């Protein structure tokens, strides 16, 4: 009887805490999305409204002239977005190809030093990229990779390959070993097992990792700024940061261009949020 009486009390306490939880969650979401909301509101304001004092929080009336005029004043924006798309897409493909093989070796095969090497790869992913910029610029300059797609793709691959290997190795470890053992009994080699068994069963992990790498590469700024000094080769984050006019700072143009640039990322994050969360938390439940 005592146990039966305790259960409703516990449920009641959980129910009483639910409103507070939702309030805190709502505030957290609002704070997290406030920069994006403010960016959008600024992009549909007129120049006079942006610089008005006291501050005008809501555009009155809203205008789309900034979006209509952006390509007249900054026709190179489409080129910036194209550069970001080429670099991010190619980087994602390269990382999935090489990172998948490395992750399979580290996550599924047994050999001496596998554990310490995996920890070392994770430690490398935490190394600050800014500390690498001087040496990378000097090396890429000697190799004539400055202002070229291959140079920036190699740079982004080096930045995000370690974290991709770590995520994929955790996904590969979730595949039952009995399936792999049965394939070995039938005479399948490790490479055949990887292509015919591990990859198809780990498709959600590959999608999650690819989305994460694509977003990271799309948003990357310091390395793109250093390696892409030619205006024609700049990526979207770098190009937008260099929009200031000769005598003024065109906030209305910058905010509209930024909204156009981050819209693909917002769409990807919204459509594949479960995949992204699964990739970022891979292996956390072990």
PDB file of N, CA, C and O in Angstrom, residues 178-238:
ATOM      1  N   UNK A 178      27.881  -9.644 -34.950  1.00  0.00           N
ATOM      2  CA  UNK A 178      27.494 -10.956 -35.468  1.00  0.00           C
ATOM      3  C   UNK A 178      27.334 -10.925 -36.984  1.00  0.00           C
ATOM      4  O   UNK A 178      27.656 -11.892 -37.675  1.00  0.00           O
ATOM      5  N   UNK A 179      26.839  -9.806 -37.513  1.00  0.00           N
ATOM      6  CA  UNK A 179      26.676  -9.689 -38.964  1.00  0.00           C
ATOM      7  C   UNK A 179      28.033  -9.692 -39.644  1.00  0.00           C
ATOM      8  O   UNK A 179      28.243 -10.363 -40.666  1.00  0.00           O
ATOM      9  N   UNK A 180      28.977  -8.974 -39.057  1.00  0.00           N
ATOM     10  CA  UNK A 180      30.319  -8.933 -39.628  1.00  0.00           C
ATOM     11  C   UNK A 180      31.003 -10.286 -39.527  1.00  0.00           C
ATOM     12  O   UNK A 180      31.690 -10.730 -40.473  1.00  0.00           O
ATOM     13  N   UNK A 181      30.825 -10.973 -38.398  1.00  0.00           N
ATOM     14  CA  UNK A 181      31.443 -12.292 -38.229  1.00  0.00           C
ATOM     15  C   UNK A 181      30.872 -13.291 -39.228  1.00  0.00           C
ATOM     16  O   UNK A 181      31.606 -14.132 -39.788  1.00  0.00           O
ATOM     17  N   UNK A 182      29.571 -13.204 -39.480  1.00  0.00           N
ATOM     18  CA  UNK A 182      28.960 -14.112 -40.461  1.00  0.00           C
ATOM     19  C   UNK A 182      29.517 -13.865 -41.852  1.00  0.00           C
ATOM     20  O   UNK A 182      29.745 -14.802 -42.632  1.00  0.00           O
ATOM     21  N   UNK A 183      29.761 -12.605 -42.194  1.00  0.00           N
ATOM     22  CA  UNK A 183      30.329 -12.292 -43.501  1.00  0.00           C
ATOM     23  C   UNK A 183      31.758 -12.808 -43.614  1.00  0.00           C
ATOM     24  O   UNK A 183      32.178 -13.279 -44.677  1.00  0.00           O
ATOM     25  N   UNK A 184      32.514 -12.719 -42.535  1.00  0.00           N
ATOM     26  CA  UNK A 184      33.897 -13.235 -42.568  1.00  0.00           C
ATOM     27  C   UNK A 184      33.901 -14.750 -42.746  1.00  0.00           C
ATOM     28  O   UNK A 184      34.774 -15.305 -43.431  1.00  0.00           O
ATOM     29  N   UNK A 185      32.943 -15.422 -42.129  1.00  0.00           N
ATOM     30  CA  UNK A 185      32.857 -16.876 -42.298  1.00  0.00           C
ATOM     31  C   UNK A 185      32.590 -17.229 -43.757  1.00  0.00           C
ATOM     32  O   UNK A 185      33.107 -18.232 -44.276  1.00  0.00           O
ATOM     33  N   UNK A 186      31.832 -16.367 -44.434  1.00  0.00           N
ATOM     34  CA  UNK A 186      31.546 -16.602 -45.853  1.00  0.00           C
ATOM     35  C   UNK A 186      32.684 -16.185 -46.759  1.00  0.00           C
ATOM     36  O   UNK A 186      32.565 -16.296 -47.990  1.00  0.00           O
ATOM     37  N   UNK A 187      33.796 -15.677 -46.178  1.00  0.00           N
ATOM     38  CA  UNK A 187      34.971 -15.343 -46.963  1.00  0.00           C
ATOM     39  C   UNK A 187      35.079 -13.896 -47.388  1.00  0.00           C
ATOM     40  O   UNK A 187      35.929 -13.557 -48.224  1.00  0.00           O
ATOM     41  N   UNK A 188      34.249 -13.012 -46.848  1.00  0.00           N
ATOM     42  CA  UNK A 188      34.305 -11.599 -47.218  1.00  0.00           C
ATOM     43  C   UNK A 188      35.513 -10.932 -46.583  1.00  0.00           C
ATOM     44  O   UNK A 188      35.863 -11.208 -45.427  1.00  0.00           O
ATOM     45  N   UNK A 189      36.175 -10.076 -47.339  1.00  0.00           N
ATOM     46  CA  UNK A 189      37.305  -9.324 -46.814  1.00  0.00           C
ATOM     47  C   UNK A 189      36.804  -8.108 -46.023  1.00  0.00           C
ATOM     48  O   UNK A 189      35.620  -7.761 -46.053  1.00  0.00           O
ATOM     49  N   UNK A 190      37.736  -7.457 -45.303  1.00  0.00           N
ATOM     50  CA  UNK A 190      37.364  -6.291 -44.494  1.00  0.00           C
ATOM     51  C   UNK A 190      36.824  -5.168 -45.367  1.00  0.00           C
ATOM     52  O   UNK A 190      35.850  -4.495 -44.990  1.00  0.00           O
ATOM     53  N   UNK A 191      37.443  -4.969 -46.537  1.00  0.00           N
ATOM     54  CA  UNK A 191      36.975  -3.904 -47.420  1.00  0.00           C
ATOM     55  C   UNK A 191      35.588  -4.214 -47.972  1.00  0.00           C
ATOM     56  O   UNK A 191      34.745  -3.317 -48.076  1.00  0.00           O
ATOM     57  N   UNK A 192      35.333  -5.467 -48.294  1.00  0.00           N
ATOM     58  CA  UNK A 192      34.007  -5.852 -48.811  1.00  0.00           C
ATOM     59  C   UNK A 192      32.943  -5.698 -47.717  1.00  0.00           C
ATOM     60  O   UNK A 192      31.815  -5.259 -47.993  1.00  0.00           O
ATOM     61  N   UNK A 193      33.304  -6.064 -46.497  1.00  0.00           N
ATOM     62  CA  UNK A 193      32.379  -5.902 -45.375  1.00  0.00           C
ATOM     63  C   UNK A 193      32.052  -4.430 -45.175  1.00  0.00           C
ATOM     64  O   UNK A 193      30.901  -4.067 -44.894  1.00  0.00           O
ATOM     65  N   UNK A 194      33.069  -3.594 -45.325  1.00  0.00           N
ATOM     66  CA  UNK A 194      32.861  -2.157 -45.142  1.00  0.00           C
ATOM     67  C   UNK A 194      31.869  -1.615 -46.165  1.00  0.00           C
ATOM     68  O   UNK A 194      30.945  -0.877 -45.814  1.00  0.00           O
ATOM     69  N   UNK A 195      32.041  -1.983 -47.446  1.00  0.00           N
ATOM     70  CA  UNK A 195      31.189  -1.440 -48.497  1.00  0.00           C
ATOM     71  C   UNK A 195      29.801  -2.073 -48.512  1.00  0.00           C
ATOM     72  O   UNK A 195      28.798  -1.385 -48.763  1.00  0.00           O
ATOM     73  N   UNK A 196      29.696  -3.373 -48.251  1.00  0.00           N
ATOM     74  CA  UNK A 196      28.424  -4.076 -48.413  1.00  0.00           C
ATOM     75  C   UNK A 196      27.591  -4.159 -47.127  1.00  0.00           C
ATOM     76  O   UNK A 196      26.376  -4.350 -47.214  1.00  0.00           O
ATOM     77  N   UNK A 197      28.223  -4.000 -45.970  1.00  0.00           N
ATOM     78  CA  UNK A 197      27.497  -4.191 -44.720  1.00  0.00           C
ATOM     79  C   UNK A 197      27.525  -2.944 -43.842  1.00  0.00           C
ATOM     80  O   UNK A 197      26.473  -2.410 -43.467  1.00  0.00           O
ATOM     81  N   UNK A 198      28.732  -2.476 -43.515  1.00  0.00           N
ATOM     82  CA  UNK A 198      28.863  -1.384 -42.550  1.00  0.00           C
ATOM     83  C   UNK A 198      28.250  -0.088 -43.088  1.00  0.00           C
ATOM     84  O   UNK A 198      27.465   0.572 -42.384  1.00  0.00           O
ATOM     85  N   UNK A 199      28.578   0.273 -44.328  1.00  0.00           N
ATOM     86  CA  UNK A 199      28.069   1.520 -44.883  1.00  0.00           C
ATOM     87  C   UNK A 199      26.537   1.538 -44.997  1.00  0.00           C
ATOM     88  O   UNK A 199      25.900   2.511 -44.576  1.00  0.00           O
ATOM     89  N   UNK A 200      25.914   0.512 -45.565  1.00  0.00           N
ATOM     90  CA  UNK A 200      24.440   0.550 -45.641  1.00  0.00           C
ATOM     91  C   UNK A 200      23.768   0.616 -44.272  1.00  0.00           C
ATOM     92  O   UNK A 200      22.778   1.343 -44.093  1.00  0.00           O
ATOM     93  N   UNK A 201      24.289  -0.126 -43.293  1.00  0.00           N
ATOM     94  CA  UNK A 201      23.685  -0.116 -41.967  1.00  0.00           C
ATOM     95  C   UNK A 201      23.975   1.171 -41.203  1.00  0.00           C
ATOM     96  O   UNK A 201      23.260   1.500 -40.248  1.00  0.00           O
ATOM     97  N   UNK A 202      25.016   1.896 -41.603  1.00  0.00           N
ATOM     98  CA  UNK A 202      25.393   3.131 -40.921  1.00  0.00           C
ATOM     99  C   UNK A 202      24.992   4.366 -41.714  1.00  0.00           C
ATOM    100  O   UNK A 202      25.537   5.445 -41.481  1.00  0.00           O
ATOM    101  N   UNK A 203      24.051   4.217 -42.638  1.00  0.00           N
ATOM    102  CA  UNK A 203      23.622   5.352 -43.458  1.00  0.00           C
ATOM    103  C   UNK A 203      23.152   6.543 -42.621  1.00  0.00           C
ATOM    104  O   UNK A 203      23.494   7.687 -42.930  1.00  0.00           O
ATOM    105  N   UNK A 204      22.375   6.339 -41.536  1.00  0.00           N
ATOM    106  CA  UNK A 204      22.004   7.506 -40.713  1.00  0.00           C
ATOM    107  C   UNK A 204      23.212   8.235 -40.142  1.00  0.00           C
ATOM    108  O   UNK A 204      23.221   9.472 -40.078  1.00  0.00           O
ATOM    109  N   UNK A 205      24.240   7.483 -39.738  1.00  0.00           N
ATOM    110  CA  UNK A 205      25.446   8.117 -39.218  1.00  0.00           C
ATOM    111  C   UNK A 205      26.200   8.898 -40.275  1.00  0.00           C
ATOM    112  O   UNK A 205      26.727   9.984 -40.013  1.00  0.00           O
ATOM    113  N   UNK A 206      26.244   8.358 -41.493  1.00  0.00           N
ATOM    114  CA  UNK A 206      26.903   9.061 -42.584  1.00  0.00           C
ATOM    115  C   UNK A 206      26.171  10.351 -42.924  1.00  0.00           C
ATOM    116  O   UNK A 206      26.796  11.394 -43.168  1.00  0.00           O
ATOM    117  N   UNK A 207      24.836  10.301 -42.937  1.00  0.00           N
ATOM    118  CA  UNK A 207      24.057  11.503 -43.225  1.00  0.00           C
ATOM    119  C   UNK A 207      24.277  12.550 -42.140  1.00  0.00           C
ATOM    120  O   UNK A 207      24.476  13.731 -42.430  1.00  0.00           O
ATOM    121  N   UNK A 208      24.244  12.121 -40.888  1.00  0.00           N
ATOM    122  CA  UNK A 208      24.447  13.058 -39.776  1.00  0.00           C
ATOM    123  C   UNK A 208      25.817  13.705 -39.841  1.00  0.00           C
ATOM    124  O   UNK A 208      25.950  14.928 -39.712  1.00  0.00           O
ATOM    125  N   UNK A 209      26.839  12.902 -40.059  1.00  0.00           N
ATOM    126  CA  UNK A 209      28.196  13.434 -40.140  1.00  0.00           C
ATOM    127  C   UNK A 209      28.351  14.364 -41.327  1.00  0.00           C
ATOM    128  O   UNK A 209      28.985  15.422 -41.222  1.00  0.00           O
ATOM    129  N   UNK A 210      27.778  13.984 -42.469  1.00  0.00           N
ATOM    130  CA  UNK A 210      27.856  14.851 -43.642  1.00  0.00           C
ATOM    131  C   UNK A 210      27.196  16.193 -43.413  1.00  0.00           C
ATOM    132  O   UNK A 210      27.729  17.235 -43.819  1.00  0.00           O
ATOM    133  N   UNK A 211      26.045  16.205 -42.748  1.00  0.00           N
ATOM    134  CA  UNK A 211      25.362  17.467 -42.458  1.00  0.00           C
ATOM    135  C   UNK A 211      26.195  18.344 -41.528  1.00  0.00           C
ATOM    136  O   UNK A 211      26.306  19.558 -41.732  1.00  0.00           O
ATOM    137  N   UNK A 212      26.774  17.736 -40.510  1.00  0.00           N
ATOM    138  CA  UNK A 212      27.587  18.503 -39.561  1.00  0.00           C
ATOM    139  C   UNK A 212      28.802  19.100 -40.255  1.00  0.00           C
ATOM    140  O   UNK A 212      29.126  20.282 -40.082  1.00  0.00           O
ATOM    141  N   UNK A 213      29.492  18.305 -41.059  1.00  0.00           N
ATOM    142  CA  UNK A 213      30.677  18.786 -41.764  1.00  0.00           C
ATOM    143  C   UNK A 213      30.305  19.890 -42.744  1.00  0.00           C
ATOM    144  O   UNK A 213      31.008  20.903 -42.868  1.00  0.00           O
ATOM    145  N   UNK A 214      29.194  19.718 -43.458  1.00  0.00           N
ATOM    146  CA  UNK A 214      28.760  20.734 -44.420  1.00  0.00           C
ATOM    147  C   UNK A 214      28.488  22.061 -43.726  1.00  0.00           C
ATOM    148  O   UNK A 214      28.909  23.131 -44.206  1.00  0.00           O
ATOM    149  N   UNK A 215      27.801  22.028 -42.602  1.00  0.00           N
ATOM    150  CA  UNK A 215      27.497  23.263 -41.868  1.00  0.00           C
ATOM    151  C   UNK A 215      28.766  23.906 -41.344  1.00  0.00           C
ATOM    152  O   UNK A 215      28.952  25.129 -41.435  1.00  0.00           O
ATOM    153  N   UNK A 216      29.669  23.106 -40.789  1.00  0.00           N
ATOM    154  CA  UNK A 216      30.928  23.647 -40.277  1.00  0.00           C
ATOM    155  C   UNK A 216      31.737  24.296 -41.402  1.00  0.00           C
ATOM    156  O   UNK A 216      32.280  25.394 -41.242  1.00  0.00           O
ATOM    157  N   UNK A 217      31.809  23.620 -42.542  1.00  0.00           N
ATOM    158  CA  UNK A 217      32.583  24.158 -43.657  1.00  0.00           C
ATOM    159  C   UNK A 217      31.934  25.412 -44.223  1.00  0.00           C
ATOM    160  O   UNK A 217      32.623  26.369 -44.599  1.00  0.00           O
ATOM    161  N   UNK A 218      30.620  25.427 -44.300  1.00  0.00           N
ATOM    162  CA  UNK A 218      29.898  26.598 -44.822  1.00  0.00           C
ATOM    163  C   UNK A 218      30.150  27.829 -43.949  1.00  0.00           C
ATOM    164  O   UNK A 218      30.300  28.938 -44.445  1.00  0.00           O
ATOM    165  N   UNK A 219      30.189  27.625 -42.632  1.00  0.00           N
ATOM    166  CA  UNK A 219      30.328  28.750 -41.703  1.00  0.00           C
ATOM    167  C   UNK A 219      31.773  29.108 -41.382  1.00  0.00           C
ATOM    168  O   UNK A 219      32.003  30.118 -40.702  1.00  0.00           O
ATOM    169  N   UNK A 220      32.733  28.320 -41.834  1.00  0.00           N
ATOM    170  CA  UNK A 220      34.134  28.561 -41.457  1.00  0.00           C
ATOM    171  C   UNK A 220      34.604  29.926 -41.950  1.00  0.00           C
ATOM    172  O   UNK A 220      34.340  30.320 -43.092  1.00  0.00           O
ATOM    173  N   UNK A 221      35.328  30.645 -41.104  1.00  0.00           N
ATOM    174  CA  UNK A 221      35.726  32.013 -41.446  1.00  0.00           C
ATOM    175  C   UNK A 221      37.235  32.251 -41.471  1.00  0.00           C
ATOM    176  O   UNK A 221      37.756  32.732 -42.491  1.00  0.00           O
ATOM    177  N   UNK A 222      38.006  31.963 -40.397  1.00  0.00           N
ATOM    178  CA  UNK A 222      39.423  32.392 -40.366  1.00  0.00           C
ATOM    179  C   UNK A 222      40.253  31.832 -41.510  1.00  0.00           C
ATOM    180  O   UNK A 222      40.982  32.569 -42.179  1.00  0.00           O
ATOM    181  N   UNK A 223      40.160  30.529 -41.734  1.00  0.00           N
ATOM    182  CA  UNK A 223      40.968  29.915 -42.787  1.00  0.00           C
ATOM    183  C   UNK A 223      40.551  30.415 -44.161  1.00  0.00           C
ATOM    184  O   UNK A 223      41.402  30.661 -45.032  1.00  0.00           O
ATOM    185  N   UNK A 224      39.252  30.581 -44.381  1.00  0.00           N
ATOM    186  CA  UNK A 224      38.771  31.096 -45.664  1.00  0.00           C
ATOM    187  C   UNK A 224      39.231  32.527 -45.894  1.00  0.00           C
ATOM    188  O   UNK A 224      39.529  32.922 -47.023  1.00  0.00           O
ATOM    189  N   UNK A 225      39.302  33.308 -44.831  1.00  0.00           N
ATOM    190  CA  UNK A 225      39.766  34.687 -44.951  1.00  0.00           C
ATOM    191  C   UNK A 225      41.233  34.752 -45.363  1.00  0.00           C
ATOM    192  O   UNK A 225      41.624  35.589 -46.182  1.00  0.00           O
ATOM    193  N   UNK A 226      42.041  33.845 -44.826  1.00  0.00           N
ATOM    194  CA  UNK A 226      43.478  33.868 -45.094  1.00  0.00           C
ATOM    195  C   UNK A 226      43.799  33.268 -46.459  1.00  0.00           C
ATOM    196  O   UNK A 226      44.635  33.799 -47.199  1.00  0.00           O
ATOM    197  N   UNK A 227      43.144  32.178 -46.810  1.00  0.00           N
ATOM    198  CA  UNK A 227      43.492  31.462 -48.040  1.00  0.00           C
ATOM    199  C   UNK A 227      42.790  32.014 -49.278  1.00  0.00           C
ATOM    200  O   UNK A 227      43.196  31.710 -50.396  1.00  0.00           O
ATOM    201  N   UNK A 228      41.720  32.783 -49.097  1.00  0.00           N
ATOM    202  CA  UNK A 228      40.978  33.325 -50.238  1.00  0.00           C
ATOM    203  C   UNK A 228      41.007  34.852 -50.185  1.00  0.00           C
ATOM    204  O   UNK A 228      40.053  35.494 -49.739  1.00  0.00           O
ATOM    205  N   UNK A 229      42.104  35.434 -50.629  1.00  0.00           N
ATOM    206  CA  UNK A 229      42.235  36.893 -50.615  1.00  0.00           C
ATOM    207  C   UNK A 229      41.660  37.543 -51.867  1.00  0.00           C
ATOM    208  O   UNK A 229      41.343  38.737 -51.873  1.00  0.00           O
ATOM    209  N   UNK A 230      41.517  36.762 -52.933  1.00  0.00           N
ATOM    210  CA  UNK A 230      40.929  37.274 -54.173  1.00  0.00           C
ATOM    211  C   UNK A 230      39.424  37.415 -53.998  1.00  0.00           C
ATOM    212  O   UNK A 230      38.744  36.482 -53.552  1.00  0.00           O
ATOM    213  N   UNK A 231      38.886  38.580 -54.330  1.00  0.00           N
ATOM    214  CA  UNK A 231      37.465  38.833 -54.148  1.00  0.00           C
ATOM    215  C   UNK A 231      36.607  37.830 -54.913  1.00  0.00           C
ATOM    216  O   UNK A 231      35.527  37.439 -54.461  1.00  0.00           O
ATOM    217  N   UNK A 232      37.063  37.363 -56.049  1.00  0.00           N
ATOM    218  CA  UNK A 232      36.304  36.424 -56.869  1.00  0.00           C
ATOM    219  C   UNK A 232      36.207  35.047 -56.212  1.00  0.00           C
ATOM    220  O   UNK A 232      35.287  34.279 -56.504  1.00  0.00           O
ATOM    221  N   UNK A 233      37.152  34.723 -55.300  1.00  0.00           N
ATOM    222  CA  UNK A 233      37.216  33.394 -54.704  1.00  0.00           C
ATOM    223  C   UNK A 233      36.727  33.355 -53.258  1.00  0.00           C
ATOM    224  O   UNK A 233      36.763  32.303 -52.634  1.00  0.00           O
ATOM    225  N   UNK A 234      36.277  34.460 -52.728  1.00  0.00           N
ATOM    226  CA  UNK A 234      35.875  34.493 -51.327  1.00  0.00           C
ATOM    227  C   UNK A 234      34.604  33.680 -51.090  1.00  0.00           C
ATOM    228  O   UNK A 234      33.733  33.600 -51.950  1.00  0.00           O
ATOM    229  N   UNK A 235      34.512  33.117 -49.891  1.00  0.00           N
ATOM    230  CA  UNK A 235      33.300  32.421 -49.489  1.00  0.00           C
ATOM    231  C   UNK A 235      32.302  33.431 -48.924  1.00  0.00           C
ATOM    232  O   UNK A 235      32.641  34.593 -48.680  1.00  0.00           O
ATOM    233  N   UNK A 236      31.074  32.971 -48.695  1.00  0.00           N
ATOM    234  CA  UNK A 236      30.006  33.888 -48.266  1.00  0.00           C
ATOM    235  C   UNK A 236      30.310  34.581 -46.937  1.00  0.00           C
ATOM    236  O   UNK A 236      30.142  35.801 -46.838  1.00  0.00           O
ATOM    237  N   UNK A 237      30.741  33.874 -45.875  1.00  0.00           N
ATOM    238  CA  UNK A 237      31.023  34.587 -44.619  1.00  0.00           C
ATOM    239  C   UNK A 237      32.101  35.651 -44.770  1.00  0.00           C
ATOM    240  O   UNK A 237      31.988  36.744 -44.205  1.00  0.00           O
ATOM    241  N   UNK A 238      33.147  35.347 -45.525  1.00  0.00           N
ATOM    242  CA  UNK A 238      34.226  36.315 -45.719  1.00  0.00           C
ATOM    243  C   UNK A 238      33.760  37.480 -46.578  1.00  0.00           C
ATOM    244  O   UNK A 238      34.033  38.651 -46.273  1.00  0.00           O
TER     245      UNK A 238
END
